[in-house]
């Protein structure tokens, strides 16, 4: 598996949008353990902090794609077990088409791959049956990046997050005009998030913009911490 191409622009000399474009194009070529994973290293490093700080032992991911992020989350939880931070690690990854993930994730220890539609109202109950008794879920919504899927993830699953835990709504960049690089990109992540935050369920979460700590994130406004 080749390495992703180097980003040739220096953030200090290139126009910001050129740097953003180069980084986005690069991340489509990135991999983990030889499997495609489309996340910025800055966001992954932030995830390591949040997993550790919240002592999350379960990751629920919507949008598995190639499966690289499934492996990455599983390996992070395994490391936390070795450091004595958590027990009973589990990654639950959901995709409407799980064929590629099932093929690429050959070692499925500690992983549940579900082929399901996030919009299916039966999904929250199905996922609850998979959780260990002491589950402290960290939830990542990385599916269609549209209004309905974003809202379904938040409404259906935010209650699983313990107070102090995190729910990340990925790729709100699709709704920020200067960051939109292609008219084919979906829209609706940030409007769905804004509307949901204004509900009784949403008011139990704080938007942690201070967690965009490495200067560049695909998820502006998407790091949510349960506070009540
Ligand atoms: C951006 S990719 C996920 C990338 C992956 N998490 C990673 O970091 O490499 C989005 C995935 O969401 C899936 N998806 C789209 N709509 C969905 C839905 N309604 N329910 C479940 N999965 C969906 C797509 O099939 C696609 O594989």
XYZ file of C-alpha atoms and ligand atoms in Angstrom:
255
model
C 0.000 0.000 0.000
C 1.644 3.305 -1.051
C 1.985 6.152 1.389
C -0.280 9.170 0.846
C 1.297 11.879 -1.300
C 3.197 14.575 0.583
C 1.431 17.890 0.951
C 3.604 20.280 -1.012
C 2.184 23.550 0.275
C 3.545 25.131 3.418
C 0.669 26.454 5.505
C 2.677 29.618 6.124
C 3.227 30.479 2.461
C 0.267 29.046 0.527
C -3.210 30.508 0.414
C -5.204 28.828 3.212
C -7.668 27.310 0.780
C -4.849 25.768 -1.283
C -3.479 24.128 1.837
C -6.942 22.888 2.816
C -7.471 21.443 -0.675
C -4.113 19.665 -0.602
C -4.823 18.182 2.816
C -8.306 16.993 1.875
C -7.013 15.396 -1.322
C -4.199 13.747 0.606
C -6.488 12.275 3.254
C -8.422 10.357 0.615
C -5.196 8.374 0.010
C -4.384 7.677 3.635
C -4.367 4.253 5.282
C -4.069 2.516 8.640
C -2.711 -1.035 8.867
C -2.822 -1.163 5.082
C -6.532 -0.275 4.939
C -7.986 3.010 3.712
C -8.814 5.457 6.489
C -9.998 8.967 5.668
C -9.241 11.043 8.738
C -6.853 13.894 9.395
C -3.988 13.006 11.768
C -4.861 16.093 13.804
C -8.363 14.739 14.440
C -7.040 11.273 15.256
C -4.640 12.723 17.818
C -7.533 14.607 19.404
C -9.509 11.355 19.502
C -6.676 9.704 21.441
C -6.980 12.395 24.092
C -10.767 12.139 24.276
C -10.774 8.342 24.478
C -8.266 8.475 27.298
C -9.853 11.361 29.202
C -13.332 9.828 29.082
C -12.039 6.261 29.656
C -14.237 5.172 26.754
C -14.295 1.397 26.356
C -16.749 1.271 23.452
C -16.541 3.135 20.154
C -19.693 3.334 18.068
C -18.864 4.501 14.562
C -21.403 5.297 11.849
C -19.732 4.934 8.444
C -17.105 2.183 8.227
C -16.163 2.621 4.535
C -12.914 0.651 3.924
C -12.538 -0.346 7.574
C -9.306 1.475 8.427
C -10.959 3.556 11.143
C -12.462 0.377 12.640
C -8.960 -1.032 13.047
C -7.571 2.268 14.301
C -10.221 2.570 17.033
C -9.858 -1.108 18.002
C -6.095 -0.717 18.353
C -6.451 2.468 20.430
C -8.838 0.688 22.821
C -6.431 -2.276 23.012
C -3.641 0.122 24.001
C -5.838 1.597 26.744
C -6.465 -1.909 28.082
C -2.695 -2.517 28.190
C -2.247 0.734 30.126
C -4.913 -0.358 32.623
C -7.264 2.488 31.678
C -10.265 0.407 30.529
C -11.709 -3.097 30.367
C -14.125 -4.815 27.951
C -13.160 -2.889 24.777
C -15.476 -3.035 21.789
C -15.811 -1.209 18.467
C -19.241 -1.276 16.862
C -19.099 -0.008 13.288
C -22.190 0.487 11.146
C -22.365 0.915 7.396
C -25.186 0.636 4.920
C -22.785 -1.433 2.796
C -20.355 -3.331 5.020
C -18.851 -5.566 2.338
C -15.532 -3.711 2.049
C -15.111 -3.475 5.816
C -15.837 -7.170 6.289
C -13.297 -8.010 3.591
C -10.578 -5.662 4.828
C -10.872 -6.166 8.586
C -9.563 -9.707 8.669
C -8.866 -9.778 12.414
C -12.295 -8.924 13.821
C -11.342 -9.441 17.473
C -13.095 -6.782 19.551
C -15.083 -5.569 16.566
C -18.773 -5.804 15.615
C -19.459 -4.837 12.020
C -23.124 -4.144 11.328
C -24.634 -3.688 7.910
C -27.505 -1.319 8.631
C -29.030 2.001 7.662
C -28.497 4.700 10.258
C -32.004 5.897 9.404
C -33.521 2.585 10.536
C -35.505 3.378 13.730
C -34.764 -0.143 15.029
C -30.994 0.463 15.055
C -30.648 2.087 18.508
C -32.296 -0.899 20.196
C -30.144 -3.303 18.187
C -26.956 -1.522 19.219
C -27.977 -1.422 22.887
C -28.096 -5.239 22.888
C -24.393 -5.325 21.907
C -23.116 -3.097 24.713
C -21.308 -4.553 27.713
C -22.834 -3.702 31.098
C -20.146 -1.140 31.912
C -20.165 0.540 28.484
C -18.780 4.065 28.220
C -19.364 4.792 24.519
C -17.456 7.294 22.396
C -19.603 7.947 19.335
C -18.436 9.081 15.895
C -20.936 10.019 13.197
C -19.129 9.717 9.841
C -21.812 8.462 7.450
C -23.586 10.439 4.726
C -22.965 13.951 6.089
C -26.548 14.970 5.395
C -29.222 16.494 7.618
C -31.264 13.332 8.195
C -28.383 10.985 8.987
C -26.749 13.509 11.311
C -30.002 14.096 13.160
C -30.726 10.347 13.351
C -27.310 9.647 14.868
C -27.677 12.371 17.472
C -31.276 11.582 18.391
C -30.874 7.819 18.389
C -27.570 7.465 20.185
C -26.552 10.552 22.199
C -28.249 9.119 25.297
C -25.674 6.292 25.282
C -22.878 8.747 26.080
C -22.112 9.018 29.790
C -21.742 12.422 31.444
C -18.201 13.532 30.619
C -18.121 11.395 27.471
C -17.910 12.537 23.853
C -19.928 12.408 20.634
C -18.143 13.647 17.506
C -20.137 14.813 14.512
C -17.601 14.570 11.711
C -17.164 16.662 8.582
C -19.164 19.751 9.399
C -16.713 21.323 6.943
C -19.219 20.436 4.212
C -21.419 23.304 5.418
C -18.726 25.979 5.550
C -18.529 27.726 2.173
C -14.771 28.500 2.096
C -14.062 24.842 2.949
C -16.388 23.344 0.319
C -14.138 22.048 -2.450
C -16.670 20.359 -4.685
C -20.314 21.134 -5.451
C -21.074 17.404 -5.175
C -20.272 17.416 -1.447
C -23.355 16.795 0.690
C -24.732 19.410 3.077
C -26.724 19.442 6.271
C -24.372 18.386 9.081
C -24.147 21.730 10.889
C -27.850 22.648 10.404
C -28.844 19.264 11.883
C -26.413 19.739 14.754
C -27.648 23.279 15.431
C -31.300 22.162 15.465
C -30.561 19.196 17.724
C -28.543 21.261 20.205
C -31.714 23.293 20.706
C -33.651 20.261 21.989
C -33.802 18.991 25.605
C -31.493 16.121 24.588
C -29.042 18.453 22.860
C -28.920 20.877 25.777
C -27.195 18.147 27.793
C -24.143 18.544 25.508
C -21.554 21.311 25.177
C -19.841 22.159 21.887
C -16.109 22.008 22.666
C -14.482 24.230 20.036
C -11.423 24.292 22.310
C -10.828 20.633 21.371
C -9.876 21.624 17.828
C -6.412 21.769 19.306
C -4.099 21.042 16.379
C -5.056 23.970 14.161
C -6.868 22.029 11.462
C -9.943 19.830 11.768
C -12.536 18.381 9.413
C -15.060 18.623 12.228
C -15.458 22.301 13.163
C -18.117 22.584 15.841
C -18.476 18.794 15.958
C -16.736 17.875 19.219
C -19.555 17.476 21.734
C -19.197 16.597 25.404
C -22.078 15.437 27.546
C -22.300 17.723 30.538
C -25.641 16.773 32.143
C -16.955 8.992 4.943
S -17.222 7.255 4.760
C -16.656 6.613 6.304
C -15.164 6.742 6.449
C -14.533 5.989 7.602
N -15.192 6.227 8.873
C -13.090 6.400 7.721
O -12.744 7.210 8.591
O -12.289 5.914 6.923
C -18.981 7.199 4.842
C -19.613 5.814 4.896
O -20.961 5.994 5.360
C -21.780 5.025 4.766
N -23.181 5.483 4.814
C -23.779 6.419 4.033
N -25.069 6.539 4.367
C -25.299 5.679 5.388
C -26.448 5.345 6.166
N -27.639 5.938 5.946
N -26.330 4.413 7.136
C -25.130 3.802 7.360
N -24.010 4.073 6.653
C -24.093 4.995 5.679
C -21.222 4.887 3.346
O -21.567 3.621 2.801
C -19.724 5.094 3.555
O -19.038 3.857 3.621
